[in-house]
Amino acid sequence: QVELVESGGGLVQAGGSLRLSCAASGRTFRSYHMGWFRQTPGKDREFVASISWNGDRVLYADSVKGRFAISRDNAENSLYLQMDSLKPEDTAVYYCAGSARMGYEGAYQRPSWYGYWGQGTQVTVSS
């Protein structure tokens, strides 16, 4: 009984910024490991970033490292993705995801490890 709802997507020019939000239901959010993924037509879902329940473990895909920042506010049951210096290749549908499973090395970047998903929000970066 967990619902995730993304927002904040839109159209932006290359070099611009967007901040995505994910609102989660349920008080168990505080124990979830959370992540952001993205997907374009014809491609597999791609890992973007993840963050542990207390924020002490973060992981970024090489393609976004240094440009994107993941954060969470457990008091507000919210997850965020700040995206700066956006590039056309960042264009995709972005999904937030949550996992209540026991972690293991490499789990955080695997879509199959996450059991809860939002509906996605479109991000389009023009050149």
Coordinates of N, CA, C and O in Angstrom, one line a residue:
Q1 N 0.8 -1.2 0.0 CA 0.0 0.0 0.0 C 0.9 1.2 0.0 O 0.8 2.1 0.9
V2 N 1.7 1.4 -1.0 CA 2.6 2.5 -1.2 C 2.3 3.1 -2.6 O 2.3 2.4 -3.6
E3 N 2.1 4.4 -2.6 CA 1.9 5.1 -3.8 C 3.0 6.2 -4.0 O 3.3 6.9 -3.0
L4 N 3.5 6.3 -5.2 CA 4.6 7.3 -5.5 C 4.1 8.1 -6.7 O 3.6 7.6 -7.7
V5 N 4.2 9.4 -6.6 CA 3.7 10.3 -7.6 C 4.8 11.4 -7.9 O 5.2 12.2 -7.1
E6 N 5.3 11.3 -9.2 CA 6.3 12.2 -9.6 C 5.7 13.5 -10.1 O 4.5 13.5 -10.6
S7 N 6.4 14.6 -10.1 CA 6.0 15.9 -10.7 C 7.3 16.7 -11.0 O 8.4 16.3 -10.5
G8 N 7.1 17.7 -11.7 CA 8.3 18.6 -12.0 C 8.9 18.5 -13.4 O 9.8 19.3 -13.7
G9 N 8.4 17.6 -14.2 CA 9.0 17.4 -15.5 C 8.5 18.5 -16.4 O 7.6 19.3 -16.1
G10 N 9.1 18.6 -17.6 CA 8.7 19.7 -18.5 C 9.8 19.8 -19.6 O 10.6 19.0 -19.8
L11 N 9.7 20.9 -20.3 CA 10.6 21.3 -21.4 C 11.5 22.3 -21.0 O 11.1 23.4 -20.4
V12 N 12.8 22.1 -21.3 CA 13.9 23.0 -20.9 C 14.9 23.0 -21.9 O 15.2 22.0 -22.6
Q13 N 15.6 24.1 -22.1 CA 16.7 24.2 -23.1 C 18.0 23.6 -22.5 O 18.1 23.5 -21.3
A14 N 18.9 23.1 -23.4 CA 20.1 22.6 -22.9 C 20.9 23.6 -22.0 O 20.9 24.8 -22.3
G15 N 21.4 23.1 -20.9 CA 22.1 24.0 -20.0 C 21.2 24.4 -18.9 O 21.7 25.0 -17.9
G16 N 19.9 24.2 -19.0 CA 19.0 24.6 -18.0 C 18.8 23.6 -16.8 O 19.6 22.6 -16.8
S17 N 17.9 23.9 -16.0 CA 17.7 23.1 -14.8 C 16.2 22.7 -14.6 O 15.3 23.4 -15.0
L18 N 16.0 21.6 -13.9 CA 14.7 21.1 -13.5 C 14.9 20.4 -12.1 O 15.9 19.9 -11.9
R19 N 13.8 20.5 -11.3 CA 13.8 19.8 -10.1 C 12.6 18.9 -10.1 O 11.4 19.3 -10.1
L20 N 12.8 17.6 -10.0 CA 11.8 16.6 -10.0 C 11.4 16.3 -8.5 O 12.3 16.2 -7.7
S21 N 10.2 16.0 -8.3 CA 9.7 15.7 -6.9 C 9.0 14.3 -7.0 O 8.3 14.0 -8.0
C22 N 9.0 13.6 -5.9 CA 8.3 12.4 -5.8 C 7.6 12.3 -4.4 O 8.3 12.3 -3.4
A23 N 6.3 12.4 -4.4 CA 5.6 12.3 -3.2 C 5.1 10.9 -2.9 O 4.6 10.2 -3.7
A24 N 5.5 10.4 -1.7 CA 5.2 9.1 -1.3 C 4.1 9.0 -0.2 O 4.1 9.8 0.7
S25 N 3.3 8.0 -0.3 CA 2.3 7.8 0.8 C 2.8 6.7 1.8 O 3.7 5.9 1.4
G26 N 2.3 6.8 3.0 CA 2.7 5.8 4.0 C 3.9 6.2 4.8 O 4.9 6.8 4.3
R27 N 3.8 5.9 6.1 CA 4.9 6.3 7.0 C 6.1 5.4 6.9 O 7.2 5.7 7.4
T28 N 6.0 4.3 6.2 CA 7.1 3.4 6.0 C 8.1 4.0 5.0 O 9.2 3.4 4.8
F29 N 7.8 5.1 4.4 CA 8.7 5.7 3.4 C 10.1 5.9 4.1 O 11.1 5.8 3.4
R30 N 10.1 6.2 5.3 CA 11.4 6.6 6.0 C 12.3 5.4 6.0 O 13.5 5.6 6.2
S31 N 11.9 4.2 5.9 CA 12.7 3.0 5.9 C 13.1 2.5 4.5 O 13.8 1.6 4.3
Y32 N 12.5 3.2 3.4 CA 12.7 2.7 2.1 C 14.0 3.3 1.5 O 14.4 4.5 1.7
H33 N 14.7 2.5 0.7 CA 15.7 3.0 -0.2 C 15.1 3.5 -1.4 O 14.2 2.8 -2.0
M34 N 15.4 4.7 -1.9 CA 14.7 5.3 -3.0 C 15.6 5.5 -4.2 O 16.9 5.7 -4.0
G35 N 15.1 5.6 -5.3 CA 15.9 5.8 -6.5 C 15.1 6.5 -7.6 O 13.9 6.6 -7.6
W36 N 15.9 7.0 -8.6 CA 15.4 7.6 -9.8 C 15.9 6.8 -11.0 O 17.1 6.5 -11.0
F37 N 15.0 6.5 -11.9 CA 15.3 5.8 -13.1 C 14.7 6.6 -14.3 O 13.8 7.5 -14.1
R38 N 15.2 6.4 -15.5 CA 14.7 7.0 -16.7 C 14.6 6.0 -17.8 O 15.3 5.1 -17.9
Q39 N 13.7 6.3 -18.8 CA 13.5 5.4 -19.9 C 13.1 6.2 -21.1 O 12.2 7.1 -21.0
T40 N 13.6 5.8 -22.3 CA 13.3 6.4 -23.5 C 12.7 5.3 -24.4 O 13.0 4.1 -24.2
P41 N 11.9 5.6 -25.4 CA 11.3 4.5 -26.3 C 12.4 3.6 -26.9 O 13.4 4.1 -27.4
G42 N 12.2 2.3 -26.8 CA 13.1 1.4 -27.4 C 14.3 1.1 -26.6 O 15.2 0.3 -27.0
K43 N 14.4 1.7 -25.4 CA 15.6 1.4 -24.5 C 15.2 0.8 -23.2 O 14.0 1.0 -22.7
D44 N 16.1 0.1 -22.5 CA 15.8 -0.4 -21.2 C 15.8 0.8 -20.2 O 16.3 1.8 -20.4
R45 N 15.1 0.5 -19.1 CA 15.1 1.5 -18.0 C 16.5 1.6 -17.4 O 17.2 0.7 -17.1
E46 N 16.9 2.9 -17.3 CA 18.2 3.2 -16.9 C 18.3 3.8 -15.5 O 17.5 4.7 -15.2
F47 N 19.2 3.3 -14.7 CA 19.5 3.9 -13.4 C 20.0 5.3 -13.5 O 20.9 5.6 -14.3
V48 N 19.5 6.2 -12.6 CA 20.0 7.5 -12.5 C 20.7 7.8 -11.2 O 21.8 8.3 -11.2
A49 N 20.0 7.6 -10.1 CA 20.5 7.9 -8.8 C 19.7 7.1 -7.7 O 18.6 6.8 -7.9
S50 N 20.3 6.9 -6.6 CA 19.6 6.3 -5.4 C 20.1 6.9 -4.1 O 21.2 7.5 -4.1
I51 N 19.3 6.7 -3.1 CA 19.6 7.3 -1.8 C 19.1 6.4 -0.7 O 17.9 5.9 -0.8
S52 N 19.8 6.2 0.4 CA 19.4 5.3 1.5 C 18.4 6.1 2.4 O 18.2 7.3 2.2
W53 N 17.9 5.4 3.3 CA 16.8 6.0 4.2 C 17.2 7.2 4.9 O 16.4 8.1 5.1
N54 N 18.5 7.2 5.3 CA 19.0 8.4 6.1 C 19.9 9.3 5.3 O 20.5 10.2 5.8
G55 N 20.1 9.0 4.0 CA 20.8 9.8 3.1 C 22.3 9.6 3.1 O 23.1 10.3 2.5
D56 N 22.8 8.6 3.9 CA 24.3 8.4 4.0 C 24.9 7.6 2.9 O 26.1 7.5 2.8
R57 N 24.0 7.0 2.1 CA 24.5 6.2 0.9 C 23.8 6.7 -0.3 O 22.6 6.6 -0.5
V58 N 24.6 7.3 -1.2 CA 24.1 7.8 -2.5 C 24.9 7.2 -3.6 O 26.1 7.0 -3.5
L59 N 24.2 7.1 -4.7 CA 24.9 6.5 -5.9 C 24.3 7.2 -7.2 O 23.1 7.4 -7.3
Y60 N 25.2 7.5 -8.1 CA 24.8 8.2 -9.3 C 25.4 7.4 -10.5 O 26.5 6.9 -10.5
A61 N 24.6 7.4 -11.6 CA 25.1 7.0 -12.9 C 26.2 7.9 -13.3 O 26.2 9.1 -13.1
D62 N 27.2 7.3 -14.0 CA 28.3 8.1 -14.5 C 27.8 9.2 -15.5 O 28.4 10.3 -15.5
S63 N 26.7 9.0 -16.2 CA 26.3 10.0 -17.1 C 25.7 11.2 -16.5 O 25.6 12.2 -17.2
V64 N 25.3 11.2 -15.2 CA 24.7 12.3 -14.6 C 25.5 12.8 -13.4 O 25.2 13.9 -12.8
K65 N 26.6 12.1 -13.0 CA 27.4 12.5 -11.9 C 28.0 13.9 -12.1 O 28.5 14.2 -13.1
G66 N 27.8 14.7 -11.0 CA 28.3 16.1 -11.1 C 27.3 17.1 -11.6 O 27.4 18.3 -11.5
R67 N 26.2 16.6 -12.2 CA 25.1 17.4 -12.7 C 23.8 17.3 -12.0 O 23.1 18.2 -11.8
F68 N 23.5 16.0 -11.5 CA 22.3 15.8 -10.8 C 22.6 15.5 -9.3 O 23.7 15.1 -8.9
A69 N 21.6 15.8 -8.5 CA 21.7 15.6 -7.1 C 20.4 15.0 -6.5 O 19.3 15.6 -6.7
I70 N 20.5 13.9 -5.9 CA 19.3 13.3 -5.3 C 19.2 13.6 -3.8 O 20.3 13.7 -3.1
S71 N 18.0 13.8 -3.3 CA 17.9 14.2 -1.9 C 16.5 13.7 -1.4 O 15.6 13.3 -2.3
R72 N 16.3 13.7 -0.1 CA 15.0 13.2 0.4 C 14.7 14.0 1.7 O 15.6 14.5 2.4
D73 N 13.4 14.1 1.9 CA 12.9 14.8 3.2 C 11.9 13.8 3.8 O 10.7 13.7 3.4
N74 N 12.4 13.0 4.7 CA 11.5 12.0 5.3 C 10.3 12.6 6.1 O 9.3 11.9 6.2
A75 N 10.5 13.8 6.6 CA 9.4 14.4 7.4 C 8.3 14.7 6.4 O 7.1 14.8 6.9
E76 N 8.6 14.9 5.2 CA 7.6 15.3 4.2 C 7.2 14.1 3.2 O 6.5 14.3 2.3
N77 N 7.8 13.0 3.4 CA 7.7 11.8 2.6 C 7.9 12.1 1.1 O 7.2 11.8 0.2
S78 N 9.0 12.8 0.9 CA 9.3 13.3 -0.5 C 10.8 13.0 -0.9 O 11.7 12.9 -0.1
L79 N 10.9 12.7 -2.2 CA 12.2 12.5 -2.8 C 12.3 13.5 -3.9 O 11.4 13.9 -4.6
Y80 N 13.6 13.9 -4.1 CA 13.8 15.0 -5.1 C 15.0 14.6 -6.0 O 15.9 13.8 -5.6
L81 N 15.0 15.2 -7.2 CA 16.1 15.1 -8.1 C 16.4 16.4 -8.7 O 15.6 16.9 -9.6
Q82 N 17.4 17.1 -8.3 CA 17.8 18.4 -8.9 C 18.7 18.1 -10.1 O 19.7 17.4 -10.0
M83 N 18.3 18.6 -11.2 CA 19.0 18.3 -12.5 C 19.5 19.7 -13.0 O 18.7 20.6 -13.4
D84 N 20.8 19.8 -13.1 CA 21.4 21.0 -13.6 C 22.2 20.7 -14.9 O 22.6 19.5 -15.1
S85 N 22.6 21.7 -15.6 CA 23.4 21.5 -16.9 C 22.8 20.4 -17.8 O 23.5 19.5 -18.2
L86 N 21.5 20.5 -18.0 CA 20.8 19.4 -18.7 C 21.3 19.4 -20.2 O 21.6 20.4 -20.8
K87 N 21.3 18.2 -20.7 CA 21.7 17.9 -22.0 C 20.6 17.2 -22.8 O 19.7 16.6 -22.2
P88 N 20.5 17.3 -24.1 CA 19.5 16.7 -24.9 C 19.4 15.2 -24.6 O 18.3 14.6 -24.6
E89 N 20.5 14.5 -24.3 CA 20.5 13.1 -24.1 C 19.8 12.8 -22.7 O 19.6 11.6 -22.4
D90 N 19.5 13.8 -21.9 CA 18.8 13.5 -20.7 C 17.3 13.4 -20.9 O 16.6 13.1 -20.0
T91 N 16.9 13.6 -22.1 CA 15.4 13.5 -22.4 C 15.0 12.1 -22.2 O 15.5 11.1 -22.7
A92 N 13.9 12.0 -21.4 CA 13.4 10.7 -21.0 C 12.2 10.8 -20.1 O 11.9 11.9 -19.6
V93 N 11.5 9.7 -19.9 CA 10.5 9.7 -18.8 C 11.2 9.3 -17.5 O 11.9 8.3 -17.5
Y94 N 11.1 10.1 -16.5 CA 11.8 9.8 -15.2 C 10.8 9.2 -14.2 O 9.7 9.7 -14.0
Y95 N 11.2 8.2 -13.6 CA 10.4 7.4 -12.6 C 11.1 7.4 -11.2 O 12.3 7.3 -11.1
C96 N 10.4 7.6 -10.2 CA 10.9 7.4 -8.8 C 10.5 6.0 -8.4 O 9.5 5.4 -8.9
A97 N 11.3 5.4 -7.6 CA 11.1 4.0 -7.2 C 11.5 3.8 -5.7 O 12.4 4.5 -5.2
G98 N 10.9 2.9 -5.0 CA 11.2 2.6 -3.6 C 11.3 1.1 -3.4 O 10.7 0.3 -4.1
S99 N 12.2 0.8 -2.5 CA 12.5 -0.6 -2.1 C 12.4 -0.8 -0.6 O 13.1 -0.1 0.1
A100 N 11.7 -1.8 -0.2 CA 11.6 -2.2 1.2 C 12.4 -3.5 1.4 O 12.3 -4.1 2.5
R101 N 13.2 -3.9 0.5 CA 13.9 -5.2 0.5 C 15.3 -5.0 1.2 O 15.8 -3.9 1.3
M102 N 15.8 -6.1 1.6 CA 17.2 -6.1 2.2 C 18.2 -5.8 1.1 O 18.1 -6.3 0.0
G103 N 19.1 -4.9 1.4 CA 20.0 -4.5 0.4 C 21.2 -5.4 0.2 O 21.5 -6.2 1.1
Y104 N 21.9 -5.3 -0.9 CA 23.1 -6.1 -1.2 C 23.9 -5.3 -2.2 O 23.3 -4.4 -2.8
E105 N 25.2 -5.6 -2.3 CA 26.0 -4.8 -3.2 C 25.5 -4.9 -4.6 O 25.2 -6.0 -5.2
G106 N 25.3 -3.8 -5.2 CA 24.8 -3.7 -6.6 C 23.3 -3.6 -6.7 O 22.8 -3.4 -7.9
A107 N 22.6 -3.8 -5.7 CA 21.1 -3.9 -5.7 C 20.5 -2.5 -6.1 O 19.5 -2.5 -6.8
Y108 N 21.1 -1.4 -5.7 CA 20.5 -0.1 -5.8 C 20.3 0.4 -7.2 O 19.5 1.3 -7.4
Q109 N 21.1 -0.1 -8.1 CA 20.9 0.3 -9.5 C 20.2 -0.7 -10.4 O 20.2 -0.5 -11.6
R110 N 19.6 -1.7 -9.8 CA 18.8 -2.7 -10.5 C 17.3 -2.4 -10.4 O 16.8 -2.5 -9.3
P111 N 16.6 -2.2 -11.5 CA 15.2 -2.0 -11.4 C 14.4 -3.1 -10.7 O 13.4 -2.8 -10.0
S112 N 14.9 -4.3 -10.9 CA 14.2 -5.5 -10.3 C 14.2 -5.5 -8.8 O 13.3 -6.1 -8.1
W113 N 15.1 -4.7 -8.1 CA 15.1 -4.7 -6.7 C 14.1 -3.8 -6.1 O 13.8 -3.9 -4.9
Y114 N 13.5 -2.9 -6.9 CA 12.6 -1.9 -6.4 C 11.1 -2.4 -6.6 O 10.8 -2.9 -7.7
G115 N 10.3 -2.4 -5.6 CA 9.0 -2.9 -5.7 C 7.9 -1.8 -5.9 O 6.8 -2.2 -6.2
Y116 N 8.2 -0.6 -5.8 CA 7.2 0.5 -5.9 C 7.7 1.5 -6.9 O 8.9 1.9 -6.9
W117 N 6.8 1.9 -7.8 CA 7.1 2.8 -8.9 C 6.1 3.9 -9.1 O 4.9 3.6 -8.9
G118 N 6.5 5.1 -9.4 CA 5.6 6.1 -9.8 C 5.1 6.0 -11.2 O 5.5 5.1 -12.0
Q119 N 4.3 6.9 -11.7 CA 3.8 6.9 -13.0 C 4.7 7.5 -14.1 O 4.5 7.3 -15.3
G120 N 5.7 8.2 -13.6 CA 6.7 8.8 -14.5 C 6.3 10.3 -14.9 O 5.1 10.7 -14.9
T121 N 7.3 11.1 -15.1 CA 7.2 12.4 -15.6 C 8.1 12.7 -16.7 O 9.3 12.3 -16.7
Q122 N 7.6 13.3 -17.8 CA 8.4 13.6 -19.0 C 9.4 14.7 -18.8 O 9.0 15.8 -18.4
V123 N 10.6 14.5 -19.2 CA 11.6 15.6 -19.2 C 12.1 15.7 -20.6 O 12.6 14.7 -21.2
T124 N 12.0 16.8 -21.2 CA 12.5 17.0 -22.6 C 13.5 18.2 -22.6 O 13.2 19.3 -22.2
V125 N 14.7 17.9 -23.1 CA 15.7 18.9 -23.2 C 16.0 19.3 -24.6 O 16.4 18.4 -25.4
S126 N 15.8 20.5 -25.0 CA 16.0 20.9 -26.4 C 17.4 21.5 -26.6 O 18.0 22.0 -25.6
S127 N 17.9 21.4 -27.8 CA 19.2 21.9 -28.1 C 19.1 23.3 -28.8 O 20.1 24.0 -29.0

